[in-house]
XYZ file of C-alpha atoms in Angstrom:
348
model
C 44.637 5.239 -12.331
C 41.171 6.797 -11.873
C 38.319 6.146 -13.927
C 37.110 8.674 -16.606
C 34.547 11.305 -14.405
C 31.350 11.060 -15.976
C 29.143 13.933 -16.726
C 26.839 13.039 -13.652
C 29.542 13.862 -11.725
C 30.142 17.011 -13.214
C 26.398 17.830 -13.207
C 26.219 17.335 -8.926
C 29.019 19.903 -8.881
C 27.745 22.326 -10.779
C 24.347 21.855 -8.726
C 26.627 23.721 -5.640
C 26.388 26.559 -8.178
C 23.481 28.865 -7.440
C 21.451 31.948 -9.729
C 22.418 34.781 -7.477
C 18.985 35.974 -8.394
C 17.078 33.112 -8.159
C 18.755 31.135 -5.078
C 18.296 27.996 -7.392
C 20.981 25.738 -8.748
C 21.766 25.846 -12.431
C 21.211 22.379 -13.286
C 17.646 22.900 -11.739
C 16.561 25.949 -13.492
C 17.993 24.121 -16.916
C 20.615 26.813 -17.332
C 23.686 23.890 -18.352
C 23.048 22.809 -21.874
C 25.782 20.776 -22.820
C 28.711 19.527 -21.333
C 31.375 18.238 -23.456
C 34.055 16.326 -21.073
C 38.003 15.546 -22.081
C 40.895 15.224 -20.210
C 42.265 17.792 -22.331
C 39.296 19.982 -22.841
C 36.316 20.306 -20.994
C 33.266 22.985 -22.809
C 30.372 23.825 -20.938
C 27.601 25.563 -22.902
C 25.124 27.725 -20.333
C 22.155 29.033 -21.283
C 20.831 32.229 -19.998
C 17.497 34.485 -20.866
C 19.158 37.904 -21.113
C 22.659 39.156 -21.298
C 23.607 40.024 -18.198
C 27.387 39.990 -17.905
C 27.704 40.447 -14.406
C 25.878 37.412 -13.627
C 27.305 34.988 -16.442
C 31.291 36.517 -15.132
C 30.234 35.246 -11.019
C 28.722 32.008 -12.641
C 31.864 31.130 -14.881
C 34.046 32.246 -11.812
C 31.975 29.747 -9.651
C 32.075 27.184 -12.468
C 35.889 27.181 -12.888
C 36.655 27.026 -9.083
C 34.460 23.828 -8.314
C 35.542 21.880 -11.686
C 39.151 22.544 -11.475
C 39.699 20.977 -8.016
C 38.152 17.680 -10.049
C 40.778 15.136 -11.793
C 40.178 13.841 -15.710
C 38.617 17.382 -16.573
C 41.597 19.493 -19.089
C 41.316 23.068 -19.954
C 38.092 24.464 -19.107
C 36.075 26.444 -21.743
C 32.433 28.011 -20.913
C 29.950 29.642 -23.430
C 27.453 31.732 -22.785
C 24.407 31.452 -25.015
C 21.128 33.782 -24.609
C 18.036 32.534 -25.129
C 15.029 33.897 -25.073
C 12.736 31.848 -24.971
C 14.377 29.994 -21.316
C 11.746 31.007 -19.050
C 13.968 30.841 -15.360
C 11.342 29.265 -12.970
C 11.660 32.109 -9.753
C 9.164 30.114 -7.814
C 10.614 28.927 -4.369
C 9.309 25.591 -4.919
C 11.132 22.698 -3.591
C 12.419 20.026 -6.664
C 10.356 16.717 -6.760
C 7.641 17.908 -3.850
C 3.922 18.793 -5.351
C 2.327 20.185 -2.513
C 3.990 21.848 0.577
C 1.310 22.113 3.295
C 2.169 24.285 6.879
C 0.352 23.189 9.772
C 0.261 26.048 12.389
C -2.014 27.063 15.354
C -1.148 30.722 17.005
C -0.639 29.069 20.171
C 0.890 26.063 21.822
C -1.024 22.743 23.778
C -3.742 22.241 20.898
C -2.214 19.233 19.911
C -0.435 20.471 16.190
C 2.132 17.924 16.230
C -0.232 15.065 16.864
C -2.858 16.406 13.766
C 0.655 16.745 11.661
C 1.672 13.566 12.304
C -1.476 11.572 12.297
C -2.862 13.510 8.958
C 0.492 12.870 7.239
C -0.134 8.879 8.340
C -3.276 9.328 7.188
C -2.004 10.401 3.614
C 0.738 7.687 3.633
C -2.097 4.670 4.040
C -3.310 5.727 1.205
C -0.856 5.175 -1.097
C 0.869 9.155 -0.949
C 4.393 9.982 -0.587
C 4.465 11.988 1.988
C 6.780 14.036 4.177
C 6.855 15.567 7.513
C 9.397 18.533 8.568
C 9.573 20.033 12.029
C 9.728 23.065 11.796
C 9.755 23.719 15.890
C 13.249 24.644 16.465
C 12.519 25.194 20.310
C 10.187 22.244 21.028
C 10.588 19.663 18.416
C 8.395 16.382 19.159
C 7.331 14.832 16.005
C 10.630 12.442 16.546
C 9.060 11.166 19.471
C 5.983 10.822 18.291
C 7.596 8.475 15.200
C 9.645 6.471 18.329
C 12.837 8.025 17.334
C 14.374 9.520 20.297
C 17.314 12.113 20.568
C 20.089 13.050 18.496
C 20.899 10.682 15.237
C 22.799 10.297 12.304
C 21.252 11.403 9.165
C 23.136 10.200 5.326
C 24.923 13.463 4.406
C 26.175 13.114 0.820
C 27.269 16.671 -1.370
C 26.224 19.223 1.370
C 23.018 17.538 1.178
C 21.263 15.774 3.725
C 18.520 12.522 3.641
C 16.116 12.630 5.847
C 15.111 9.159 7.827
C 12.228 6.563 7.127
C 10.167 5.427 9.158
C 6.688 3.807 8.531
C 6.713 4.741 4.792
C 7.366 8.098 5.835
C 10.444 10.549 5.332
C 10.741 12.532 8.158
C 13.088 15.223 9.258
C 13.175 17.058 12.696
C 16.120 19.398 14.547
C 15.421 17.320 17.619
C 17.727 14.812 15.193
C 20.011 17.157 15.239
C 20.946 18.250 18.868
C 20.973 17.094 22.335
C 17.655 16.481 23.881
C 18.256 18.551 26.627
C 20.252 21.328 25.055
C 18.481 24.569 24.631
C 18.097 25.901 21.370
C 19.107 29.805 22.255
C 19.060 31.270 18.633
C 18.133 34.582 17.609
C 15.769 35.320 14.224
C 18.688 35.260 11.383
C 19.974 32.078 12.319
C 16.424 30.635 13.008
C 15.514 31.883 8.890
C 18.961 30.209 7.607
C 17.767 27.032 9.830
C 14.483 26.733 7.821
C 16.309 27.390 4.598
C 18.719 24.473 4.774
C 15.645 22.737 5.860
C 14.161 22.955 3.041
C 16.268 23.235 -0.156
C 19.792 20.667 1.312
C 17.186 18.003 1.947
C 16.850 15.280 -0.345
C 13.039 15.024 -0.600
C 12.827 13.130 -3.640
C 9.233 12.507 -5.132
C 6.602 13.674 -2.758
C 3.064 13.911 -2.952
C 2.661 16.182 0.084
C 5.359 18.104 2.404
C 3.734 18.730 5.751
C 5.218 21.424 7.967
C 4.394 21.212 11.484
C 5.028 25.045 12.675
C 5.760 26.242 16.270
C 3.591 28.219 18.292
C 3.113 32.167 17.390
C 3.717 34.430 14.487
C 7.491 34.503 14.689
C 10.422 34.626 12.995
C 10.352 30.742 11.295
C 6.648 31.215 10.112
C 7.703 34.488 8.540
C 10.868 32.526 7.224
C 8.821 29.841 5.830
C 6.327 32.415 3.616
C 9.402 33.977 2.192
C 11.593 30.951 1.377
C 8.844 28.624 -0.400
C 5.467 28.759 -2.059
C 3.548 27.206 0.474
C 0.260 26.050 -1.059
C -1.467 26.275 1.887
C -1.813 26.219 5.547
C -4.193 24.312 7.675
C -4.994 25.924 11.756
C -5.342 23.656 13.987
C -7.682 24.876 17.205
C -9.287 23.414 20.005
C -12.893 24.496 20.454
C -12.310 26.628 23.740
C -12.499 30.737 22.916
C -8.963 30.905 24.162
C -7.211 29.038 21.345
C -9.734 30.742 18.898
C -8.188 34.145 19.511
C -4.617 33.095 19.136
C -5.810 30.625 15.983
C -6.895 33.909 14.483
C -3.640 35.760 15.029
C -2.484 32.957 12.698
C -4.869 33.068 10.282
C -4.576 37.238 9.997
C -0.507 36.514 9.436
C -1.044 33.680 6.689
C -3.265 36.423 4.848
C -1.047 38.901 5.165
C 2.043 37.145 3.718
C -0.341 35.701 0.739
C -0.331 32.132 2.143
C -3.861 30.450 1.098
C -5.786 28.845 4.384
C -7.138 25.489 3.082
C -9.232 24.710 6.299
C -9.607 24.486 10.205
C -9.468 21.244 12.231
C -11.288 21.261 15.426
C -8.636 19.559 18.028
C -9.921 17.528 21.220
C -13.496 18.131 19.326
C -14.816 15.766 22.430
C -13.518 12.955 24.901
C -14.492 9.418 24.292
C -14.395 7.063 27.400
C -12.428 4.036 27.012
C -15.056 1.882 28.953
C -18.454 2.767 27.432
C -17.388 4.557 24.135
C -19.545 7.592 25.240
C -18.682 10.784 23.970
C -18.339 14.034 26.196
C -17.326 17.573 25.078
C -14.476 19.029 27.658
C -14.390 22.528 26.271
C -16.981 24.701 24.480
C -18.113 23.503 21.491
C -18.286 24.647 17.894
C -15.064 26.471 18.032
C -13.480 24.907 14.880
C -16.173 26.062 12.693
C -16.613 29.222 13.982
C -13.153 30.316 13.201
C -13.272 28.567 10.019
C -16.672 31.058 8.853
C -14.703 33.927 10.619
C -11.733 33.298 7.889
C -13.651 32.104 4.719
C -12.228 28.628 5.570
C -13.384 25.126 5.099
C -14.014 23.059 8.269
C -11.990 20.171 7.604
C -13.382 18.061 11.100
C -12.859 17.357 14.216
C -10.741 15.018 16.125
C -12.025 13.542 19.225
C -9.554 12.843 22.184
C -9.594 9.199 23.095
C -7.134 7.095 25.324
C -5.470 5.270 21.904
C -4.911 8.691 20.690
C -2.699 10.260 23.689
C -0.873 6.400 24.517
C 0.127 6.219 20.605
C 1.733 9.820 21.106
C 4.122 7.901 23.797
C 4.536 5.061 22.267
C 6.054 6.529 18.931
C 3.458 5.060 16.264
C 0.884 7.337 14.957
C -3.053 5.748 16.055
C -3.606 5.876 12.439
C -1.516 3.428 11.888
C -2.178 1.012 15.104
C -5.782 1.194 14.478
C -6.474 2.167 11.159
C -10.234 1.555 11.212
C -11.213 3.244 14.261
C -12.468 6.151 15.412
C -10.017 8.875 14.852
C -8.363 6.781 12.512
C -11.721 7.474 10.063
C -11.838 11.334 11.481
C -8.287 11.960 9.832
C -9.449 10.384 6.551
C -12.491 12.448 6.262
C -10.024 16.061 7.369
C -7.444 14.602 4.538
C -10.546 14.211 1.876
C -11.617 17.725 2.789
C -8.717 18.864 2.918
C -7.167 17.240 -0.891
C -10.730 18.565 -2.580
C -9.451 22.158 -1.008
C -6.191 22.176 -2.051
C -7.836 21.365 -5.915
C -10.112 24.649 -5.635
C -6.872 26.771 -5.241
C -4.658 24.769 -8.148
């Protein structure tokens, strides 16, 4: 005979249950006040902050078709009770995550994935809990650059999925997802519902920051990201030839426009150090990173110089701020992540 279902139970189904408004669950937004559980009768008390019948007729509907596939629950009874005073929260935040930062660059082969990676490392040495999301559905690579190579399994529980650990990190990328050599041939709809699941069917959990590592452009995911989630920020990422300033700048002009704060520039491939004599050399022009940064009212987070360590640890699947946490570009990440917290506190 089965056990007595516990309200826990009933609370994860009733989390499939979404605000048509609000595209949140009910139990997140606070809506279920009581539940009162019987094998006889089962009385759910809902709370809502205007009476709107419409909406409380689809959410009882909804209510009574998940609960009465479930054994141990009797006659179901569901009250609707206004209250003014329940403030719904509409923002698109994502439960349990503080601070959802995009990474993006306007154009591709400035090295995004490696700042995204190596700044979230950076964050997770000190003590954060952080996340990383790739958000390049054609060109994924931060998999690759954590050692985890082509399609896995990822713990799917209640249409939700975890994402994988790896070096205190949780980390989530479609390259997990797909074959490593199957094109990704997708047009913009799909791409937006993509993102979406991306976001709200992951389990996060508690997380200090969320970094998004974009794809290249001004396309349909960035556009997907702005209006699915309150991003607190962005950071561009630019290397300091006049080139990758023009398309860095196309990205900065599209993060204005869709009300997305810039918290600061980071200066890519700022110079070359030579593995024998430690020398540095600038490859490109130089300056670059803080002249877009004054051209969009940003902060200049730093520069990260391009070393040997640095493209062998992209290989090798551990970040270099992790294999040599005291080194050069080790210390240039911690000084972009200290910019870049005391930033993120001037927009709070």
């Amino acid at each position: 005979m089965a056990g007595k279902i516990q309200p826990i139970e009933v609370q994860r189904e009733l989390t499939k249950i979404k605000h048509p408004e609000l595209k949140k669950d009910i139990v997140s937004l606070g809506m279920v006040a009581s539940l009162e559980i019987g094998e006889e009768e089962t009385n759910i008390l809902v709370k809502t902050p205007n009476q709107d019948r419409r909406v409380q007729i689809g959410l009882e509907a909804q209510i009574r078709q998940i609960l009465s596939k479930k054994e141990g629950i009797g006659k179901i009874k569901i009250k609707f009770e206004v209250d003014p005073k329940l403030q719904l929260n509409d923002s698109n935040r994502i439960v349990g995550v503080q601070k959802v930062i995009a990474i993006g660059s306007g154009k591709g082969g400035v090295g995004k994935s490696t700042v995204t990676v190596n700044l979230a490392a950076a964050a997770a040495a000190q003590g954060y809990k952080v996340g990383v999301m790739d958000a390049d559905i054609y060109g994924p690579s931060i998999g690759k650059m954590f050692g985890i190579n082509g399609r896995v399994a990822l713990k799917a529980e209640e249409d939700k999925i975890y994402p994988l650990e790896k070096d205190g990190l949780k980390i989530i990328s479609f390259s997990f997802l797909i074959d490593e050599k199957q094109p990704v041939v997708w047009r913009g709809p799909m791409l937006g519902k993509a993102v979406e699941q991306f976001l709200y069917d992951i389990v996060w959990g508690d997380l200090d920051f969320l970094f998004i590592d974009l794809p290249p452009g001004t396309g349909d995911v960035q556009l997907s990201l702005a209006q699915l989630i309150d991003l607190d920020g962005a950071v561009l990422v630019t290397t300091p030839q006049s080139v990758a300033l023009l398309d860095a700048n196309r990205a900065a002009s599209m993060f204005q426009q869709v009300k997305v704060p810039i918290l600061g520039v980071v200066e890519n491939m700022s110079e070359f150090v030579c593995p024998n004599c430690g020398h540095s050399t600038p490859i490109f022009s130089q300056g670059g990173g803080k002249i877009l940064a004054q051209g969009t009212d940003a902060k200049f987070l730093g520069g990260i110089p391009l070393t040997m360590d640095l493209m062998n640890a992209g290989e090798s699947g551990k970040p270099l701020v992790f294999q040599d946490p005291n080194g050069k570009v080790a210390q240039a990440y911690k000084n972009v992540l200290e910019n870049l917290r005391e930033e993120i506190k001037k927009w709070e």
